[in-house]
Amino acid sequence: GINAEYGQAELAELKISFVAEEDSYKCGMNSSGTIPDDKRRQVLLNQGAVERSRAALTRTEQIAVETETLGNEITGELGNQREKITRTRDLLEQTDSTLEKSRRTLLNMGRRAITNKIALVVIIVLEVCILAGVLYWKFAT
């Protein structure tokens, strides 16, 4: 009945539409000059994909800029830390040099103290000998 006739009419219209679409394929329009729904859907899907890609690219660019900024900040901070480490190393070397001088000075002072003690013992022994000699000479004579 009516459904069969409608189906045959629709089939004939599709055949005509198909031939017309082949002719107008490059512009994407059907024979009536409009864009078919399936092509419209495909264009919208493609447009959505392009927008998502554009948004992803924008996010990627933002991340790249943030990463570059962070990298520059880290590089600056590392430079500051390197300067601090260099100054600390120089101060440590200077302190080490000062400690070495102090150690040598203390060793010299220790040697002098020992030398002075030996000289003092020798002087005391000589004074005792002289005192013994004077006492002997005074009482022995």
mmCIF file with all atom_site columns, C-alpha atoms in Angstrom:
data_model
loop_
_atom_site.group_PDB
_atom_site.id
_atom_site.type_symbol
_atom_site.label_atom_id
_atom_site.label_alt_id
_atom_site.label_comp_id
_atom_site.label_asym_id
_atom_site.label_entity_id
_atom_site.label_seq_id
_atom_site.pdbx_PDB_ins_code
_atom_site.Cartn_x
_atom_site.Cartn_y
_atom_site.Cartn_z
_atom_site.occupancy
_atom_site.B_iso_or_equiv
_atom_site.pdbx_formal_charge
_atom_site.auth_seq_id
_atom_site.auth_comp_id
_atom_site.auth_asym_id
_atom_site.auth_atom_id
_atom_site.pdbx_PDB_model_num
ATOM 1   C CA . GLY A 1 1   ? 0.000   0.000  0.000   1.00 0.00 ? 1   GLY A CA 1
ATOM 2   C CA . ILE A 1 2   ? 0.930   3.427  0.925   1.00 0.00 ? 2   ILE A CA 1
ATOM 3   C CA . ASN A 1 3   ? 4.128   2.386  2.722   1.00 0.00 ? 3   ASN A CA 1
ATOM 4   C CA . ALA A 1 4   ? 5.315   0.466  -0.333  1.00 0.00 ? 4   ALA A CA 1
ATOM 5   C CA . GLU A 1 5   ? 4.564   3.391  -2.652  1.00 0.00 ? 5   GLU A CA 1
ATOM 6   C CA . TYR A 1 6   ? 6.211   5.752  -0.177  1.00 0.00 ? 6   TYR A CA 1
ATOM 7   C CA . GLY A 1 7   ? 9.246   3.422  0.001   1.00 0.00 ? 7   GLY A CA 1
ATOM 8   C CA . GLN A 1 8   ? 9.506   3.253  -3.803  1.00 0.00 ? 8   GLN A CA 1
ATOM 9   C CA . ALA A 1 9   ? 9.160   7.011  -4.081  1.00 0.00 ? 9   ALA A CA 1
ATOM 10  C CA . GLU A 1 10  ? 11.792  7.459  -1.423  1.00 0.00 ? 10  GLU A CA 1
ATOM 11  C CA . LEU A 1 11  ? 14.072  5.003  -3.244  1.00 0.00 ? 11  LEU A CA 1
ATOM 12  C CA . ALA A 1 12  ? 13.638  6.884  -6.511  1.00 0.00 ? 12  ALA A CA 1
ATOM 13  C CA . GLU A 1 13  ? 14.295  10.161 -4.733  1.00 0.00 ? 13  GLU A CA 1
ATOM 14  C CA . LEU A 1 14  ? 17.458  8.687  -3.198  1.00 0.00 ? 14  LEU A CA 1
ATOM 15  C CA . LYS A 1 15  ? 18.662  7.555  -6.648  1.00 0.00 ? 15  LYS A CA 1
ATOM 16  C CA . ILE A 1 16  ? 18.072  11.031 -8.044  1.00 0.00 ? 16  ILE A CA 1
ATOM 17  C CA . SER A 1 17  ? 19.608  12.556 -4.930  1.00 0.00 ? 17  SER A CA 1
ATOM 18  C CA . PHE A 1 18  ? 22.622  10.253 -5.256  1.00 0.00 ? 18  PHE A CA 1
ATOM 19  C CA . VAL A 1 19  ? 23.205  11.318 -8.860  1.00 0.00 ? 19  VAL A CA 1
ATOM 20  C CA . ALA A 1 20  ? 22.774  14.957 -7.884  1.00 0.00 ? 20  ALA A CA 1
ATOM 21  C CA . GLU A 1 21  ? 25.092  14.515 -4.911  1.00 0.00 ? 21  GLU A CA 1
ATOM 22  C CA . GLU A 1 22  ? 27.764  13.094 -7.175  1.00 0.00 ? 22  GLU A CA 1
ATOM 23  C CA . ASP A 1 23  ? 27.552  16.250 -9.273  1.00 0.00 ? 23  ASP A CA 1
ATOM 24  C CA . SER A 1 24  ? 27.582  18.579 -6.278  1.00 0.00 ? 24  SER A CA 1
ATOM 25  C CA . TYR A 1 25  ? 29.874  16.485 -4.072  1.00 0.00 ? 25  TYR A CA 1
ATOM 26  C CA . LYS A 1 26  ? 32.618  19.080 -4.021  1.00 0.00 ? 26  LYS A CA 1
ATOM 27  C CA . CYS A 1 27  ? 30.388  21.724 -2.516  1.00 0.00 ? 27  CYS A CA 1
ATOM 28  C CA . GLY A 1 28  ? 28.667  19.197 -0.201  1.00 0.00 ? 28  GLY A CA 1
ATOM 29  C CA . MET A 1 29  ? 25.144  20.157 -1.143  1.00 0.00 ? 29  MET A CA 1
ATOM 30  C CA . ASN A 1 30  ? 22.312  17.961 -2.258  1.00 0.00 ? 30  ASN A CA 1
ATOM 31  C CA . SER A 1 31  ? 20.110  18.641 -5.290  1.00 0.00 ? 31  SER A CA 1
ATOM 32  C CA . SER A 1 32  ? 17.935  21.077 -3.365  1.00 0.00 ? 32  SER A CA 1
ATOM 33  C CA . GLY A 1 33  ? 20.957  23.244 -2.483  1.00 0.00 ? 33  GLY A CA 1
ATOM 34  C CA . THR A 1 34  ? 21.117  22.341 1.196   1.00 0.00 ? 34  THR A CA 1
ATOM 35  C CA . ILE A 1 35  ? 23.695  20.386 3.140   1.00 0.00 ? 35  ILE A CA 1
ATOM 36  C CA . PRO A 1 36  ? 22.434  16.909 4.089   1.00 0.00 ? 36  PRO A CA 1
ATOM 37  C CA . ASP A 1 37  ? 22.034  16.143 7.805   1.00 0.00 ? 37  ASP A CA 1
ATOM 38  C CA . ASP A 1 38  ? 24.676  13.413 7.828   1.00 0.00 ? 38  ASP A CA 1
ATOM 39  C CA . LYS A 1 39  ? 27.220  15.771 6.250   1.00 0.00 ? 39  LYS A CA 1
ATOM 40  C CA . ARG A 1 40  ? 26.142  18.533 8.617   1.00 0.00 ? 40  ARG A CA 1
ATOM 41  C CA . ARG A 1 41  ? 26.647  16.147 11.541  1.00 0.00 ? 41  ARG A CA 1
ATOM 42  C CA . GLN A 1 42  ? 30.053  15.157 10.198  1.00 0.00 ? 42  GLN A CA 1
ATOM 43  C CA . VAL A 1 43  ? 31.051  18.811 9.783   1.00 0.00 ? 43  VAL A CA 1
ATOM 44  C CA . LEU A 1 44  ? 29.868  19.579 13.322  1.00 0.00 ? 44  LEU A CA 1
ATOM 45  C CA . LEU A 1 45  ? 31.775  16.573 14.656  1.00 0.00 ? 45  LEU A CA 1
ATOM 46  C CA . ASN A 1 46  ? 34.869  17.677 12.780  1.00 0.00 ? 46  ASN A CA 1
ATOM 47  C CA . GLN A 1 47  ? 34.366  21.221 14.015  1.00 0.00 ? 47  GLN A CA 1
ATOM 48  C CA . GLY A 1 48  ? 34.081  19.894 17.578  1.00 0.00 ? 48  GLY A CA 1
ATOM 49  C CA . ALA A 1 49  ? 37.263  17.900 17.118  1.00 0.00 ? 49  ALA A CA 1
ATOM 50  C CA . VAL A 1 50  ? 39.011  20.996 15.773  1.00 0.00 ? 50  VAL A CA 1
ATOM 51  C CA . GLU A 1 51  ? 37.798  23.036 18.763  1.00 0.00 ? 51  GLU A CA 1
ATOM 52  C CA . ARG A 1 52  ? 38.949  20.347 21.188  1.00 0.00 ? 52  ARG A CA 1
ATOM 53  C CA . SER A 1 53  ? 42.318  20.216 19.422  1.00 0.00 ? 53  SER A CA 1
ATOM 54  C CA . ARG A 1 54  ? 42.548  24.013 19.537  1.00 0.00 ? 54  ARG A CA 1
ATOM 55  C CA . ALA A 1 55  ? 41.699  23.983 23.266  1.00 0.00 ? 55  ALA A CA 1
ATOM 56  C CA . ALA A 1 56  ? 44.262  21.225 23.869  1.00 0.00 ? 56  ALA A CA 1
ATOM 57  C CA . LEU A 1 57  ? 46.862  23.205 21.934  1.00 0.00 ? 57  LEU A CA 1
ATOM 58  C CA . THR A 1 58  ? 46.054  26.320 23.957  1.00 0.00 ? 58  THR A CA 1
ATOM 59  C CA . ARG A 1 59  ? 46.406  24.341 27.204  1.00 0.00 ? 59  ARG A CA 1
ATOM 60  C CA . THR A 1 60  ? 49.663  22.882 25.926  1.00 0.00 ? 60  THR A CA 1
ATOM 61  C CA . GLU A 1 61  ? 50.961  26.367 25.105  1.00 0.00 ? 61  GLU A CA 1
ATOM 62  C CA . GLN A 1 62  ? 49.959  27.582 28.583  1.00 0.00 ? 62  GLN A CA 1
ATOM 63  C CA . ILE A 1 63  ? 51.697  24.615 30.170  1.00 0.00 ? 63  ILE A CA 1
ATOM 64  C CA . ALA A 1 64  ? 54.784  25.273 28.030  1.00 0.00 ? 64  ALA A CA 1
ATOM 65  C CA . VAL A 1 65  ? 54.846  28.939 29.109  1.00 0.00 ? 65  VAL A CA 1
ATOM 66  C CA . GLU A 1 66  ? 54.361  27.964 32.765  1.00 0.00 ? 66  GLU A CA 1
ATOM 67  C CA . THR A 1 67  ? 57.067  25.317 32.443  1.00 0.00 ? 67  THR A CA 1
ATOM 68  C CA . GLU A 1 68  ? 59.440  27.809 30.857  1.00 0.00 ? 68  GLU A CA 1
ATOM 69  C CA . THR A 1 69  ? 58.709  30.350 33.602  1.00 0.00 ? 69  THR A CA 1
ATOM 70  C CA . LEU A 1 70  ? 59.220  27.722 36.269  1.00 0.00 ? 70  LEU A CA 1
ATOM 71  C CA . GLY A 1 71  ? 62.416  26.588 34.562  1.00 0.00 ? 71  GLY A CA 1
ATOM 72  C CA . ASN A 1 72  ? 63.718  30.161 34.513  1.00 0.00 ? 72  ASN A CA 1
ATOM 73  C CA . GLU A 1 73  ? 62.861  30.589 38.200  1.00 0.00 ? 73  GLU A CA 1
ATOM 74  C CA . ILE A 1 74  ? 64.597  27.318 39.052  1.00 0.00 ? 74  ILE A CA 1
ATOM 75  C CA . THR A 1 75  ? 67.628  28.316 36.983  1.00 0.00 ? 75  THR A CA 1
ATOM 76  C CA . GLY A 1 76  ? 67.788  31.650 38.836  1.00 0.00 ? 76  GLY A CA 1
ATOM 77  C CA . GLU A 1 77  ? 67.435  29.924 42.198  1.00 0.00 ? 77  GLU A CA 1
ATOM 78  C CA . LEU A 1 78  ? 70.132  27.408 41.260  1.00 0.00 ? 78  LEU A CA 1
ATOM 79  C CA . GLY A 1 79  ? 72.387  30.318 40.276  1.00 0.00 ? 79  GLY A CA 1
ATOM 80  C CA . ASN A 1 80  ? 71.800  31.927 43.678  1.00 0.00 ? 80  ASN A CA 1
ATOM 81  C CA . GLN A 1 81  ? 72.492  28.652 45.445  1.00 0.00 ? 81  GLN A CA 1
ATOM 82  C CA . ARG A 1 82  ? 75.672  28.190 43.407  1.00 0.00 ? 82  ARG A CA 1
ATOM 83  C CA . GLU A 1 83  ? 76.866  31.641 44.469  1.00 0.00 ? 83  GLU A CA 1
ATOM 84  C CA . LYS A 1 84  ? 76.082  30.806 48.112  1.00 0.00 ? 84  LYS A CA 1
ATOM 85  C CA . ILE A 1 85  ? 77.931  27.501 47.837  1.00 0.00 ? 85  ILE A CA 1
ATOM 86  C CA . THR A 1 86  ? 80.896  29.237 46.196  1.00 0.00 ? 86  THR A CA 1
ATOM 87  C CA . ARG A 1 87  ? 80.992  31.888 48.937  1.00 0.00 ? 87  ARG A CA 1
ATOM 88  C CA . THR A 1 88  ? 80.673  29.177 51.592  1.00 0.00 ? 88  THR A CA 1
ATOM 89  C CA . ARG A 1 89  ? 83.481  27.167 49.994  1.00 0.00 ? 89  ARG A CA 1
ATOM 90  C CA . ASP A 1 90  ? 85.700  30.261 49.864  1.00 0.00 ? 90  ASP A CA 1
ATOM 91  C CA . LEU A 1 91  ? 84.896  31.018 53.504  1.00 0.00 ? 91  LEU A CA 1
ATOM 92  C CA . LEU A 1 92  ? 85.637  27.403 54.427  1.00 0.00 ? 92  LEU A CA 1
ATOM 93  C CA . GLU A 1 93  ? 88.990  27.543 52.611  1.00 0.00 ? 93  GLU A CA 1
ATOM 94  C CA . GLN A 1 94  ? 89.807  30.814 54.369  1.00 0.00 ? 94  GLN A CA 1
ATOM 95  C CA . THR A 1 95  ? 88.822  29.296 57.731  1.00 0.00 ? 95  THR A CA 1
ATOM 96  C CA . ASP A 1 96  ? 90.910  26.214 56.978  1.00 0.00 ? 96  ASP A CA 1
ATOM 97  C CA . SER A 1 97  ? 93.888  28.435 56.173  1.00 0.00 ? 97  SER A CA 1
ATOM 98  C CA . THR A 1 98  ? 93.362  30.397 59.387  1.00 0.00 ? 98  THR A CA 1
ATOM 99  C CA . LEU A 1 99  ? 93.100  27.178 61.401  1.00 0.00 ? 99  LEU A CA 1
ATOM 100 C CA . GLU A 1 100 ? 96.317  25.894 59.829  1.00 0.00 ? 100 GLU A CA 1
ATOM 101 C CA . LYS A 1 101 ? 98.106  29.123 60.833  1.00 0.00 ? 101 LYS A CA 1
ATOM 102 C CA . SER A 1 102 ? 96.651  28.839 64.331  1.00 0.00 ? 102 SER A CA 1
ATOM 103 C CA . ARG A 1 103 ? 97.806  25.220 64.585  1.00 0.00 ? 103 ARG A CA 1
ATOM 104 C CA . ARG A 1 104 ? 101.349 26.195 63.557  1.00 0.00 ? 104 ARG A CA 1
ATOM 105 C CA . THR A 1 105 ? 101.318 29.080 66.038  1.00 0.00 ? 105 THR A CA 1
ATOM 106 C CA . LEU A 1 106 ? 100.166 26.776 68.848  1.00 0.00 ? 106 LEU A CA 1
ATOM 107 C CA . LEU A 1 107 ? 102.863 24.227 67.963  1.00 0.00 ? 107 LEU A CA 1
ATOM 108 C CA . ASN A 1 108 ? 105.510 26.969 68.031  1.00 0.00 ? 108 ASN A CA 1
ATOM 109 C CA . MET A 1 109 ? 104.164 28.240 71.355  1.00 0.00 ? 109 MET A CA 1
ATOM 110 C CA . GLY A 1 110 ? 104.310 24.687 72.752  1.00 0.00 ? 110 GLY A CA 1
ATOM 111 C CA . ARG A 1 111 ? 107.914 24.289 71.590  1.00 0.00 ? 111 ARG A CA 1
ATOM 112 C CA . ARG A 1 112 ? 108.845 27.635 73.149  1.00 0.00 ? 112 ARG A CA 1
ATOM 113 C CA . ALA A 1 113 ? 107.128 26.675 76.395  1.00 0.00 ? 113 ALA A CA 1
ATOM 114 C CA . ILE A 1 114 ? 109.100 23.410 76.517  1.00 0.00 ? 114 ILE A CA 1
ATOM 115 C CA . THR A 1 115 ? 112.339 25.281 75.663  1.00 0.00 ? 115 THR A CA 1
ATOM 116 C CA . ASN A 1 116 ? 111.593 27.858 78.379  1.00 0.00 ? 116 ASN A CA 1
ATOM 117 C CA . LYS A 1 117 ? 110.901 25.082 80.935  1.00 0.00 ? 117 LYS A CA 1
ATOM 118 C CA . ILE A 1 118 ? 114.180 23.359 80.047  1.00 0.00 ? 118 ILE A CA 1
ATOM 119 C CA . ALA A 1 119 ? 116.045 26.678 80.355  1.00 0.00 ? 119 ALA A CA 1
ATOM 120 C CA . LEU A 1 120 ? 114.318 27.365 83.683  1.00 0.00 ? 120 LEU A CA 1
ATOM 121 C CA . VAL A 1 121 ? 115.284 23.900 85.005  1.00 0.00 ? 121 VAL A CA 1
ATOM 122 C CA . VAL A 1 122 ? 118.881 24.458 83.891  1.00 0.00 ? 122 VAL A CA 1
ATOM 123 C CA . ILE A 1 123 ? 118.956 27.869 85.618  1.00 0.00 ? 123 ILE A CA 1
ATOM 124 C CA . ILE A 1 124 ? 117.470 26.406 88.797  1.00 0.00 ? 124 ILE A CA 1
ATOM 125 C CA . VAL A 1 125 ? 120.008 23.543 88.769  1.00 0.00 ? 125 VAL A CA 1
ATOM 126 C CA . LEU A 1 126 ? 122.843 26.069 88.239  1.00 0.00 ? 126 LEU A CA 1
ATOM 127 C CA . GLU A 1 127 ? 121.550 28.254 91.078  1.00 0.00 ? 127 GLU A CA 1
ATOM 128 C CA . VAL A 1 128 ? 121.328 25.248 93.385  1.00 0.00 ? 128 VAL A CA 1
ATOM 129 C CA . CYS A 1 129 ? 124.872 24.242 92.409  1.00 0.00 ? 129 CYS A CA 1
ATOM 130 C CA . ILE A 1 130 ? 126.123 27.783 92.975  1.00 0.00 ? 130 ILE A CA 1
ATOM 131 C CA . LEU A 1 131 ? 124.299 27.982 96.309  1.00 0.00 ? 131 LEU A CA 1
ATOM 132 C CA . ALA A 1 132 ? 125.764 24.611 97.326  1.00 0.00 ? 132 ALA A CA 1
ATOM 133 C CA . GLY A 1 133 ? 129.192 25.792 96.242  1.00 0.00 ? 133 GLY A CA 1
ATOM 134 C CA . VAL A 1 134 ? 128.893 29.063 98.169  1.00 0.00 ? 134 VAL A CA 1
ATOM 135 C CA . LEU A 1 135 ? 127.647 27.240 101.266 1.00 0.00 ? 135 LEU A CA 1
ATOM 136 C CA . TYR A 1 136 ? 130.458 24.714 100.990 1.00 0.00 ? 136 TYR A CA 1
ATOM 137 C CA . TRP A 1 137 ? 133.082 27.467 100.512 1.00 0.00 ? 137 TRP A CA 1
ATOM 138 C CA . LYS A 1 138 ? 131.662 29.498 103.405 1.00 0.00 ? 138 LYS A CA 1
ATOM 139 C CA . PHE A 1 139 ? 131.305 26.617 105.847 1.00 0.00 ? 139 PHE A CA 1
ATOM 140 C CA . ALA A 1 140 ? 134.222 24.546 104.646 1.00 0.00 ? 140 ALA A CA 1
ATOM 141 C CA . THR A 1 141 ? 136.760 27.273 105.090 1.00 0.00 ? 141 THR A CA 1
#
